[in-house]
Structure formats: C-alpha cells, structure tokens
Amino acid sequence: MFAKTGAAVGLDALNDRLGVGAITIAGYPDKDDGRFDVSCAGLTGASTPTTGPSGNLGIAHDLAMIAAYLQEATAAPVK
C-alpha cells in the first residue's frame, strides 16, 4: 500500500478536547501483479476525549488498519 495521510484538527476549548474536522488516508493498494487499485478512508466530524494527541493517534491507527485490510483484500491470490 502506497498511502498518504492527512488531518485537520482543532482545539475545542469549550469542551476541553480536540475537534476532528477530518483524518484521512488515501493510496494505492498493490495487487501483486503490477497493477494498483485506488482507495481512500476517512473520518469527519469527530472529537477526542482530551486535548492530548493520543485520541488523534488512535483514529489514525484505526484508519491505517482499514488501509491494511484493503491491501489484503485486493492482493492477487497466490498461485
């Protein structure tokens, strides 16, 4: 999987947390036969429980896992 992440996050000072405008991962899963598919996974309109970075990292990790599952699903079967 060749992928690029992106994030738009801001402080929600009223609620003492981070507001997530968007966190995305887009890329090209390798089909193992020289071809590539296109994939994109994203999350918008969420918030984290605190102002620390761990909430954002958790969301980014979940999206990376989705990308990994997409890669496994699109790989050419072994002959």
Tab-separated table of N, CA and C in Angstrom:
chain	number	residue	atom	x	y	z
A	1	MET	N	0.859	-1.174	0.000
A	1	MET	CA	0.000	0.000	0.000
A	1	MET	C	0.895	1.225	0.000
A	2	PHE	N	0.750	2.036	-0.992
A	2	PHE	CA	1.407	3.341	-1.027
A	2	PHE	C	0.338	4.346	-0.638
A	3	ALA	N	0.513	5.044	0.500
A	3	ALA	CA	-0.571	5.880	1.016
A	3	ALA	C	-0.041	7.173	1.622
A	4	LYS	N	-0.932	8.146	1.713
A	4	LYS	CA	-0.649	9.437	2.324
A	4	LYS	C	-1.767	9.746	3.304
A	5	THR	N	-1.382	10.196	4.486
A	5	THR	CA	-2.370	10.585	5.488
A	5	THR	C	-2.565	12.085	5.481
A	6	GLY	N	-3.643	12.523	6.079
A	6	GLY	CA	-3.914	13.950	6.241
A	6	GLY	C	-4.835	14.162	7.428
A	7	ALA	N	-4.717	15.322	8.068
A	7	ALA	CA	-5.560	15.605	9.235
A	7	ALA	C	-5.854	17.093	9.324
A	8	ALA	N	-7.059	17.397	9.731
A	8	ALA	CA	-7.477	18.766	10.054
A	8	ALA	C	-8.113	18.702	11.436
A	9	VAL	N	-7.380	19.154	12.439
A	9	VAL	CA	-7.800	19.030	13.834
A	9	VAL	C	-7.647	20.381	14.507
A	10	GLY	N	-8.588	20.724	15.365
A	10	GLY	CA	-8.509	21.988	16.090
A	10	GLY	C	-8.945	21.833	17.535
A	11	LEU	N	-8.555	22.786	18.348
A	11	LEU	CA	-8.894	22.758	19.773
A	11	LEU	C	-10.342	23.172	19.988
A	12	ASP	N	-11.063	22.378	20.741
A	12	ASP	CA	-12.406	22.708	21.209
A	12	ASP	C	-12.253	23.107	22.673
A	13	ALA	N	-11.894	24.377	22.899
A	13	ALA	CA	-11.572	24.848	24.245
A	13	ALA	C	-12.779	24.795	25.184
A	14	LEU	N	-13.978	24.983	24.655
A	14	LEU	CA	-15.179	24.961	25.481
A	14	LEU	C	-15.369	23.608	26.158
A	15	ASN	N	-15.081	22.536	25.437
A	15	ASN	CA	-15.260	21.183	25.954
A	15	ASN	C	-13.947	20.513	26.346
A	16	ASP	N	-12.832	21.230	26.240
A	16	ASP	CA	-11.505	20.724	26.603
A	16	ASP	C	-11.181	19.417	25.883
A	17	ARG	N	-11.264	19.464	24.566
A	17	ARG	CA	-10.947	18.302	23.735
A	17	ARG	C	-10.542	18.799	22.354
A	18	LEU	N	-10.171	17.886	21.484
A	18	LEU	CA	-9.834	18.226	20.107
A	18	LEU	C	-11.015	17.910	19.207
A	19	GLY	N	-11.335	18.831	18.329
A	19	GLY	CA	-12.351	18.595	17.314
A	19	GLY	C	-11.674	18.124	16.041
A	20	VAL	N	-12.127	17.023	15.509
A	20	VAL	CA	-11.532	16.449	14.311
A	20	VAL	C	-12.380	16.851	13.107
A	21	GLY	N	-11.839	17.765	12.297
A	21	GLY	CA	-12.524	18.111	11.055
A	21	GLY	C	-12.464	16.954	10.081
A	22	ALA	N	-11.284	16.385	9.940
A	22	ALA	CA	-11.102	15.225	9.056
A	22	ALA	C	-9.754	14.578	9.336
A	23	ILE	N	-9.730	13.272	9.282
A	23	ILE	CA	-8.497	12.491	9.245
A	23	ILE	C	-8.699	11.477	8.131
A	24	THR	N	-7.764	11.456	7.176
A	24	THR	CA	-7.921	10.596	6.007
A	24	THR	C	-6.638	9.838	5.709
A	25	ILE	N	-6.794	8.771	4.953
A	25	ILE	CA	-5.671	8.060	4.362
A	25	ILE	C	-6.112	7.642	2.966
A	26	ALA	N	-5.323	7.990	1.975
A	26	ALA	CA	-5.630	7.657	0.586
A	26	ALA	C	-4.391	7.045	-0.041
A	27	GLY	N	-4.586	6.102	-0.927
A	27	GLY	CA	-3.421	5.485	-1.535
A	27	GLY	C	-3.766	4.465	-2.591
A	28	TYR	N	-2.759	3.672	-2.879
A	28	TYR	CA	-2.830	2.686	-3.940
A	28	TYR	C	-2.438	1.313	-3.406
A	29	PRO	N	-3.404	0.448	-3.142
A	29	PRO	CA	-3.065	-0.923	-2.747
A	29	PRO	C	-2.454	-1.678	-3.934
A	30	ASP	N	-1.344	-2.338	-3.710
A	30	ASP	CA	-0.644	-3.114	-4.722
A	30	ASP	C	-1.349	-4.455	-4.897
A	31	LYS	N	-1.750	-4.767	-6.121
A	31	LYS	CA	-2.448	-6.025	-6.394
A	31	LYS	C	-1.487	-7.176	-6.652
A	32	ASP	N	-0.179	-6.990	-6.468
A	32	ASP	CA	0.852	-8.011	-6.618
A	32	ASP	C	1.038	-8.503	-8.047
A	33	ASP	N	0.357	-7.923	-9.002
A	33	ASP	CA	0.553	-8.325	-10.396
A	33	ASP	C	0.925	-7.116	-11.258
A	34	GLY	N	1.471	-6.090	-10.615
A	34	GLY	CA	1.880	-4.894	-11.342
A	34	GLY	C	0.789	-3.851	-11.477
A	35	ARG	N	-0.392	-4.138	-10.967
A	35	ARG	CA	-1.493	-3.179	-11.036
A	35	ARG	C	-1.782	-2.634	-9.647
A	36	PHE	N	-2.437	-1.488	-9.613
A	36	PHE	CA	-2.800	-0.851	-8.353
A	36	PHE	C	-4.262	-0.458	-8.379
A	37	ASP	N	-4.929	-0.583	-7.247
A	37	ASP	CA	-6.270	-0.043	-7.056
A	37	ASP	C	-6.129	1.319	-6.394
A	38	VAL	N	-7.217	2.043	-6.278
A	38	VAL	CA	-7.233	3.322	-5.574
A	38	VAL	C	-8.145	3.164	-4.365
A	39	SER	N	-7.696	3.653	-3.214
A	39	SER	CA	-8.529	3.554	-2.017
A	39	SER	C	-8.417	4.838	-1.205
A	40	CYS	N	-9.456	5.087	-0.445
A	40	CYS	CA	-9.475	6.237	0.454
A	40	CYS	C	-10.386	5.894	1.629
A	41	ALA	N	-9.926	6.190	2.825
A	41	ALA	CA	-10.740	6.015	4.024
A	41	ALA	C	-10.612	7.294	4.835
A	42	GLY	N	-11.699	7.732	5.428
A	42	GLY	CA	-11.642	8.973	6.191
A	42	GLY	C	-12.702	9.042	7.265
A	43	LEU	N	-12.480	9.981	8.164
A	43	LEU	CA	-13.403	10.224	9.260
A	43	LEU	C	-13.573	11.738	9.376
A	44	THR	N	-14.790	12.196	9.518
A	44	THR	CA	-15.046	13.624	9.689
A	44	THR	C	-15.996	13.842	10.855
A	45	GLY	N	-15.914	15.029	11.442
A	45	GLY	CA	-16.868	15.437	12.461
A	45	GLY	C	-16.779	14.697	13.780
A	46	ALA	N	-15.622	14.249	14.167
A	46	ALA	CA	-15.454	13.526	15.437
A	46	ALA	C	-14.803	14.439	16.468
A	47	SER	N	-14.648	13.932	17.657
A	47	SER	CA	-13.899	14.641	18.696
A	47	SER	C	-13.165	13.613	19.533
A	48	THR	N	-12.124	14.066	20.199
A	48	THR	CA	-11.347	13.187	21.063
A	48	THR	C	-11.719	13.469	22.509
A	49	PRO	N	-11.453	12.543	23.425
A	49	PRO	CA	-11.856	12.760	24.815
A	49	PRO	C	-11.024	13.808	25.553
A	50	THR	N	-9.820	14.102	25.069
A	50	THR	CA	-8.949	15.080	25.729
A	50	THR	C	-8.273	15.942	24.673
A	51	THR	N	-7.449	16.884	25.119
A	51	THR	CA	-6.696	17.710	24.176
A	51	THR	C	-5.357	17.086	23.816
A	52	GLY	N	-5.024	15.937	24.381
A	52	GLY	CA	-3.765	15.255	24.074
A	52	GLY	C	-3.796	14.607	22.703
A	53	PRO	N	-2.620	14.293	22.159
A	53	PRO	CA	-2.550	13.715	20.816
A	53	PRO	C	-2.979	12.248	20.732
A	54	SER	N	-3.156	11.580	21.858
A	54	SER	CA	-3.442	10.142	21.812
A	54	SER	C	-4.755	9.826	21.097
A	55	GLY	N	-5.747	10.700	21.221
A	55	GLY	CA	-7.013	10.459	20.517
A	55	GLY	C	-6.847	10.503	19.012
A	56	ASN	N	-6.093	11.497	18.532
A	56	ASN	CA	-5.826	11.581	17.091
A	56	ASN	C	-5.032	10.385	16.610
A	57	LEU	N	-4.053	9.970	17.398
A	57	LEU	CA	-3.247	8.819	17.014
A	57	LEU	C	-4.094	7.552	16.960
A	58	GLY	N	-5.056	7.433	17.870
A	58	GLY	CA	-5.954	6.282	17.848
A	58	GLY	C	-6.794	6.248	16.577
A	59	ILE	N	-7.319	7.409	16.174
A	59	ILE	CA	-8.109	7.488	14.939
A	59	ILE	C	-7.230	7.151	13.743
A	60	ALA	N	-6.039	7.732	13.681
A	60	ALA	CA	-5.118	7.474	12.569
A	60	ALA	C	-4.734	5.991	12.516
A	61	HIS	N	-4.534	5.376	13.675
A	61	HIS	CA	-4.213	3.942	13.717
A	61	HIS	C	-5.366	3.123	13.150
A	62	ASP	N	-6.592	3.456	13.528
A	62	ASP	CA	-7.751	2.725	13.008
A	62	ASP	C	-7.839	2.837	11.492
A	63	LEU	N	-7.593	4.033	10.953
A	63	LEU	CA	-7.630	4.208	9.500
A	63	LEU	C	-6.501	3.434	8.823
A	64	ALA	N	-5.329	3.393	9.450
A	64	ALA	CA	-4.217	2.613	8.896
A	64	ALA	C	-4.570	1.127	8.863
A	65	MET	N	-5.271	0.651	9.874
A	65	MET	CA	-5.694	-0.752	9.886
A	65	MET	C	-6.701	-1.023	8.766
A	66	ILE	N	-7.608	-0.072	8.518
A	66	ILE	CA	-8.545	-0.224	7.401
A	66	ILE	C	-7.775	-0.310	6.088
A	67	ALA	N	-6.767	0.553	5.924
A	67	ALA	CA	-5.947	0.520	4.709
A	67	ALA	C	-5.236	-0.826	4.575
A	68	ALA	N	-4.750	-1.367	5.683
A	68	ALA	CA	-4.081	-2.676	5.641
A	68	ALA	C	-5.062	-3.769	5.222
A	69	TYR	N	-6.288	-3.714	5.717
A	69	TYR	CA	-7.296	-4.704	5.321
A	69	TYR	C	-7.638	-4.561	3.842
A	70	LEU	N	-7.695	-3.316	3.347
A	70	LEU	CA	-7.937	-3.105	1.916
A	70	LEU	C	-6.809	-3.714	1.092
A	71	GLN	N	-5.570	-3.546	1.554
A	71	GLN	CA	-4.428	-4.118	0.846
A	71	GLN	C	-4.546	-5.644	0.796
A	72	GLU	N	-4.885	-6.246	1.926
A	72	GLU	CA	-5.018	-7.710	1.960
A	72	GLU	C	-6.149	-8.188	1.051
A	73	ALA	N	-7.231	-7.421	1.004
A	73	ALA	CA	-8.390	-7.825	0.205
A	73	ALA	C	-8.145	-7.688	-1.285
A	74	THR	N	-7.271	-6.769	-1.695
A	74	THR	CA	-7.070	-6.544	-3.122
A	74	THR	C	-5.854	-7.278	-3.682
A	75	ALA	N	-5.054	-7.888	-2.823
A	75	ALA	CA	-3.868	-8.603	-3.301
A	75	ALA	C	-4.294	-9.791	-4.182
A	76	ALA	N	-3.527	-10.023	-5.215
A	76	ALA	CA	-3.823	-11.135	-6.115
A	76	ALA	C	-3.666	-12.455	-5.367
A	77	PRO	N	-4.506	-13.440	-5.637
A	77	PRO	CA	-4.363	-14.733	-4.957
A	77	PRO	C	-3.044	-15.402	-5.319
A	78	VAL	N	-2.501	-16.143	-4.375
A	78	VAL	CA	-1.253	-16.871	-4.594
A	78	VAL	C	-1.542	-18.084	-5.445
A	79	LYS	N	-0.725	-18.302	-6.465
A	79	LYS	CA	-0.939	-19.454	-7.367
A	79	LYS	C	0.006	-20.557	-7.045
